[in-house]
Coordinates of C-alpha atoms in Angstrom, one line a residue:
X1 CA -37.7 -18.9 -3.0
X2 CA -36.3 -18.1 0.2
X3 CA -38.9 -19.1 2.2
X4 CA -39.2 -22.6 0.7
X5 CA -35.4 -22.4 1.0
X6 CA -35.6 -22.2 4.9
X7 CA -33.9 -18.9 4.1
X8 CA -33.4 -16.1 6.4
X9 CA -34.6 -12.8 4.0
X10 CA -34.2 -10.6 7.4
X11 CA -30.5 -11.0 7.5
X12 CA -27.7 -8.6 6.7
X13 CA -26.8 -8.7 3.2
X14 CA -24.9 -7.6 0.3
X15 CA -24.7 -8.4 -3.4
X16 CA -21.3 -9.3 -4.8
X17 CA -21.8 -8.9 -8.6
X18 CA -19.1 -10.5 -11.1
X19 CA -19.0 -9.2 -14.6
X20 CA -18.1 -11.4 -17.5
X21 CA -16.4 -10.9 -21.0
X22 CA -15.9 -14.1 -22.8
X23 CA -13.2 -14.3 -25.5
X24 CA -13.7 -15.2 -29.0
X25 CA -11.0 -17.8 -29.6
X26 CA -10.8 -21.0 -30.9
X27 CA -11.8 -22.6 -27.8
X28 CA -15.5 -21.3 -29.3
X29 CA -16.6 -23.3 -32.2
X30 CA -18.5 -20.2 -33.7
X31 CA -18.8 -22.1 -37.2
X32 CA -21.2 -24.1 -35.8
X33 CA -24.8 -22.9 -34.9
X34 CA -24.9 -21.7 -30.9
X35 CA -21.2 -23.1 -30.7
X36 CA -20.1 -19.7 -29.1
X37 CA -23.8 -19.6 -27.0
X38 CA -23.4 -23.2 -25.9
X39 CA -19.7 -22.7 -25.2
X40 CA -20.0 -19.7 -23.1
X41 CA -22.9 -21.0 -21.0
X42 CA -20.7 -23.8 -20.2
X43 CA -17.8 -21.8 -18.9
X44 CA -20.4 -19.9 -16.8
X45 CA -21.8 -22.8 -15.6
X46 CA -18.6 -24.0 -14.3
X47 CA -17.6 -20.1 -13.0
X48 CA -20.6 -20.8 -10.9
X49 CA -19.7 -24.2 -9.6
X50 CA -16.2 -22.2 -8.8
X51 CA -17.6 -19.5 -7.0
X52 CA -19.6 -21.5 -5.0
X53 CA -17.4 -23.7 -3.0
X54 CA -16.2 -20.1 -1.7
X55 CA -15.1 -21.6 1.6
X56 CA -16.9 -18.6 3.6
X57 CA -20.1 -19.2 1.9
X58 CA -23.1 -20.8 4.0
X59 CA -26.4 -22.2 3.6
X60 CA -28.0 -18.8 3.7
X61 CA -26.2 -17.4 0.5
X62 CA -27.3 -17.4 -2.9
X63 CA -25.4 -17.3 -6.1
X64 CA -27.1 -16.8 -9.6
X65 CA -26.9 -16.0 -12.8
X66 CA -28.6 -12.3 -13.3
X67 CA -27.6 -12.1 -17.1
X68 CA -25.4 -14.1 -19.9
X69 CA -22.3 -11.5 -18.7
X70 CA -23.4 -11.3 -15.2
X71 CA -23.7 -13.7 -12.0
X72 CA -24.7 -12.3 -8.5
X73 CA -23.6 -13.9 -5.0
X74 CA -26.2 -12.7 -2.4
X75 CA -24.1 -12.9 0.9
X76 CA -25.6 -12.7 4.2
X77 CA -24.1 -12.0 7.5
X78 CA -24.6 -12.2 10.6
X79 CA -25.0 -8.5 12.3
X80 CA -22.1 -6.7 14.4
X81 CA -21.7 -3.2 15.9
X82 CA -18.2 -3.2 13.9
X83 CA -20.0 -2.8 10.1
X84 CA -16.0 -2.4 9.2
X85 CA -15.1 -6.0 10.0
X86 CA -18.2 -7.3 7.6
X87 CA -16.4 -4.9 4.7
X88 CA -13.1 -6.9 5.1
X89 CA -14.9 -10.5 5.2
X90 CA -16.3 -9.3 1.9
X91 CA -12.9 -8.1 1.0
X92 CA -11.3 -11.4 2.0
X93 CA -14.3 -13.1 0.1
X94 CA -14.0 -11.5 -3.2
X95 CA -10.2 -12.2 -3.3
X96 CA -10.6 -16.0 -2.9
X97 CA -13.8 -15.3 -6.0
X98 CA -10.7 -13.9 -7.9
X99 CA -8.8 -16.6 -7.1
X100 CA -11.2 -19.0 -8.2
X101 CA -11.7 -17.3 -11.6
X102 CA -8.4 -16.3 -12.4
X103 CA -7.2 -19.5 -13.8
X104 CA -10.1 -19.0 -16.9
X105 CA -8.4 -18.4 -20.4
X106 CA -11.4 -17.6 -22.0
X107 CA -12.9 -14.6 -20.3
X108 CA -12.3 -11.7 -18.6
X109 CA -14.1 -11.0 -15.1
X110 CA -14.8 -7.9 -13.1
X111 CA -15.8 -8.2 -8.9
X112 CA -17.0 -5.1 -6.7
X113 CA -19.6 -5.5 -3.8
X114 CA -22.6 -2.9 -3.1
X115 CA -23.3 -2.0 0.8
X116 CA -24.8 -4.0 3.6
X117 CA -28.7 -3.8 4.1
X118 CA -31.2 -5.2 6.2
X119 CA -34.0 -7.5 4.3
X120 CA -33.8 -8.0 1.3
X121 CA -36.3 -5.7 -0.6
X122 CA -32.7 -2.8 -0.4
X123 CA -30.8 -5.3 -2.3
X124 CA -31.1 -3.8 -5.6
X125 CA -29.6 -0.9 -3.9
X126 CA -26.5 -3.3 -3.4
X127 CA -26.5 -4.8 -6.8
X128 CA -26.5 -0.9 -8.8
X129 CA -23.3 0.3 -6.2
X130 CA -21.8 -3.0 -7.0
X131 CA -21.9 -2.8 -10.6
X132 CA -21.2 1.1 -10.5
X133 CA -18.2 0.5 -8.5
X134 CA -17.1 -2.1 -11.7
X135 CA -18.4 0.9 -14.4
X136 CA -16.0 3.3 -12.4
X137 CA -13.1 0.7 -12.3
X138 CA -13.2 -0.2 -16.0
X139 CA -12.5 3.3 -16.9
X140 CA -9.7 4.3 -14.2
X141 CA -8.1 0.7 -13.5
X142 CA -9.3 -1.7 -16.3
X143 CA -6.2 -4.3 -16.2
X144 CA -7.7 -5.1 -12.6
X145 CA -10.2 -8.0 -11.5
X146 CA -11.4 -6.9 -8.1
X147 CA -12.2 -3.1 -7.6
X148 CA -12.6 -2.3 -3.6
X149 CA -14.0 1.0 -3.0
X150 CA -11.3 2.8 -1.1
X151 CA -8.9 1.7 -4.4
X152 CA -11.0 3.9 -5.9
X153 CA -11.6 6.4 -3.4
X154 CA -10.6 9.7 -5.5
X155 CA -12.4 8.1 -8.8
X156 CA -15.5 7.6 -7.2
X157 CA -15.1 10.8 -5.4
X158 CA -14.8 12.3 -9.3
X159 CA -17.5 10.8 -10.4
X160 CA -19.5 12.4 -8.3
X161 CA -18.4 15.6 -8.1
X162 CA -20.7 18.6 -7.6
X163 CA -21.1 20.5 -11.0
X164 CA -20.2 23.9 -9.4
X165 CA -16.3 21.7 -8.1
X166 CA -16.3 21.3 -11.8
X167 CA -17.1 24.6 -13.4
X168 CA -15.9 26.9 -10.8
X169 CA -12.5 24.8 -9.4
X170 CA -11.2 22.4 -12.0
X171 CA -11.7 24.0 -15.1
X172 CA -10.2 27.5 -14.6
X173 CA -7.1 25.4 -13.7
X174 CA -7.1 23.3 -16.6
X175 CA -7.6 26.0 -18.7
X176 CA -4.3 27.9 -16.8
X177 CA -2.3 24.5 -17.9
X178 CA -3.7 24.5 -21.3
X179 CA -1.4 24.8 -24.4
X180 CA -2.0 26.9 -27.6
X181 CA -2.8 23.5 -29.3
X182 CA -5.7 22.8 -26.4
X183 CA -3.7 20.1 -24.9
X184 CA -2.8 20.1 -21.1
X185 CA 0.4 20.0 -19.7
X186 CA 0.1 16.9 -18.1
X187 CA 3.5 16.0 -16.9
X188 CA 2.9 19.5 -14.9
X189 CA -0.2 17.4 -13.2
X190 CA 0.7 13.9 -13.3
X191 CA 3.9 15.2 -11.2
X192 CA 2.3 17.0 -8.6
X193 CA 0.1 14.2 -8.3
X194 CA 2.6 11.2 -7.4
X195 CA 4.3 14.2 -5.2
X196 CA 1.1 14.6 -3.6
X197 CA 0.4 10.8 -3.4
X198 CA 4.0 10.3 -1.3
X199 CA 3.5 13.1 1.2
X200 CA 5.2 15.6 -0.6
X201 CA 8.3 13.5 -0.3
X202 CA 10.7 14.1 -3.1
X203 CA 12.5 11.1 -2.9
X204 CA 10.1 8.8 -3.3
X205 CA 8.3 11.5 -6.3
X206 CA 11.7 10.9 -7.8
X207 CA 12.1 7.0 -7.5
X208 CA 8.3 6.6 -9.1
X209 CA 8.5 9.2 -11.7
X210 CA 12.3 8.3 -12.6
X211 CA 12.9 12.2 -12.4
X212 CA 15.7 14.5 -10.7
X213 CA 14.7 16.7 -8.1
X214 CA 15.3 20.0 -9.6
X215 CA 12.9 18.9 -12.2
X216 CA 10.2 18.0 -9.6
X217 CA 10.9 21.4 -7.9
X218 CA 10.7 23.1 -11.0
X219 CA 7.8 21.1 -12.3
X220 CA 6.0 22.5 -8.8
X221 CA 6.9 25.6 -9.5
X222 CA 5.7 26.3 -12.6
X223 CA 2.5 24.6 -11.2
X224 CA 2.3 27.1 -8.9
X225 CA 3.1 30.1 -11.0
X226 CA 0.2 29.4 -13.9
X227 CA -2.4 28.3 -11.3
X228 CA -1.4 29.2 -7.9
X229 CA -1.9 25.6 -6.4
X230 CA 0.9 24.5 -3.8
X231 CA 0.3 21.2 -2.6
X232 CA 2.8 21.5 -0.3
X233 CA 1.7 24.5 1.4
X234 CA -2.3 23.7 1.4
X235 CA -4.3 20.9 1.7
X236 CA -6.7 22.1 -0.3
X237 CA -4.2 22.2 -3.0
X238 CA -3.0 19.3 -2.7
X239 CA -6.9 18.3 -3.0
X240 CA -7.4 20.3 -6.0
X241 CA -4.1 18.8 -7.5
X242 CA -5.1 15.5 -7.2
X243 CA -9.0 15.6 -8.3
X244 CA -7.6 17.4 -11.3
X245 CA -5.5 14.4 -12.1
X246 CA -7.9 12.1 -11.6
X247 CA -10.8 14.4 -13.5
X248 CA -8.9 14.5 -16.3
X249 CA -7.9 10.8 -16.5
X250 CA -11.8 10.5 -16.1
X251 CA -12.6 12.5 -18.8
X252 CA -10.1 11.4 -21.3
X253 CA -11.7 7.7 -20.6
X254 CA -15.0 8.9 -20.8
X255 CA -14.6 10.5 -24.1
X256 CA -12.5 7.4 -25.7
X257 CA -16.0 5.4 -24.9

């Protein structure tokens, strides 16, 4: 297709992939036969036409529909030693496809982009990090549109995380902060993670969590006594403290589903 296209397929590229969920409503007419088919095609078909006039799309991009829930944008670009300034043109280029779709009151839309590669025979490489970037987001952040990777650093950190970080780190300190009832003390946690998050500044821990500063202090404290972690004093605490948080937050998502 390429080829007849007067398409480049040895460019740099990467697949932006943008999951749908269309909404039941009455904008459907379900009572007819393939109302709610015909309906929803249309509203892709015209999410298409949207995401095309991208103003930073050229001749040598594609845009498609994958699935019924799923259009791909193939972009290409052209290569630079600085790979960082291609990640912020596709950045800049997934905020205007955010733009273009947010104004859609009958579905719901997910955006993440995969990595660059040469040719396109790695681009299914791009199109499964793209869409696992989106699987991660929906569980941590899922009133957001556009998940960008370092605004899920720590989740996708998590969901990688070595078996042994799991079993011989996390879970001997969750077990520490566990109640008689099996439940764990989260506010212990969830404090020590916004203190963490602000530079162990206490003033800003108090202004986001809407707590005094003895009860921070104390809240650290008590963190420190059951499991030994200070973030304050480590950094390899403070790590611990905050893939805890996130681990759990993980984990409580993943068992909901």
């Amino acid at each position: 297709m390429m080829t007849n296209l007067e398409m480049d397929p040895h460019l740099l590229r990467a697949v932006i992939c943008i999951k749908l969920d269309y909404f039941q409503t009455s904008y459907f007419n379900i009572n007819l036969n393939l109302g709610y088919q015909s309906s929803a095609e249309q509203i892709r078909n015209e999410a298409i036409q949207r995401i095309s006039t991208n103003k930073y799309f050229n001749s040598q991009d594609i845009t498609l529909v994958l699935d019924k829930n799923t259009i791909v944008v193939i972009k290409s670009f052209i290569p630079v030693n600085d790979y960082s300034r291609i990640y912020l043109s596709l950045d800049k280029i997934c905020e205007e496809i955010e733009k273009a779709l947010d104004s859609f009151t009958a579905l719901s839309f997910c955006i993440a982009y995969g990595n660059l590669y040469y040719g396109i025979t790695e681009l299914n490489k791009s199109y499964r990090e793209a869409s696992e970037i989106i699987s991660i987001g929906q569980r941590n952040k899922s009133d957001e549109h556009l998940y960008i990777l370092e605004n899920l650093l720590f989740e996708n950190v998590c969901h990688f995380l070595h078996p042994q970080i799991i079993n011989k780190i996390l879970y001997p300190v969750m077990n520490k902060l566990m109640r008689k009832d099996g439940t764990v003390m989260s506010e212990l946690i969830d404090c020590a993670e916004v203190y963490v998050d602000n530079c162990m500044n206490f003033t800003a821990t108090s202004e986001i969590t809407h707590l005094h500063r003895n009860t921070i202090s104390s809240r650290l404290e008590k963190l420190k006594s059951l499991t030994g972690l200070s973030p304050a004093e480590s950094f390899q605490d403070a790590f611990i403290v905050k893939m805890l948080a996130v681990y759990i937050r993980y984990k409580n998502t993943t068992d909901m589903v």
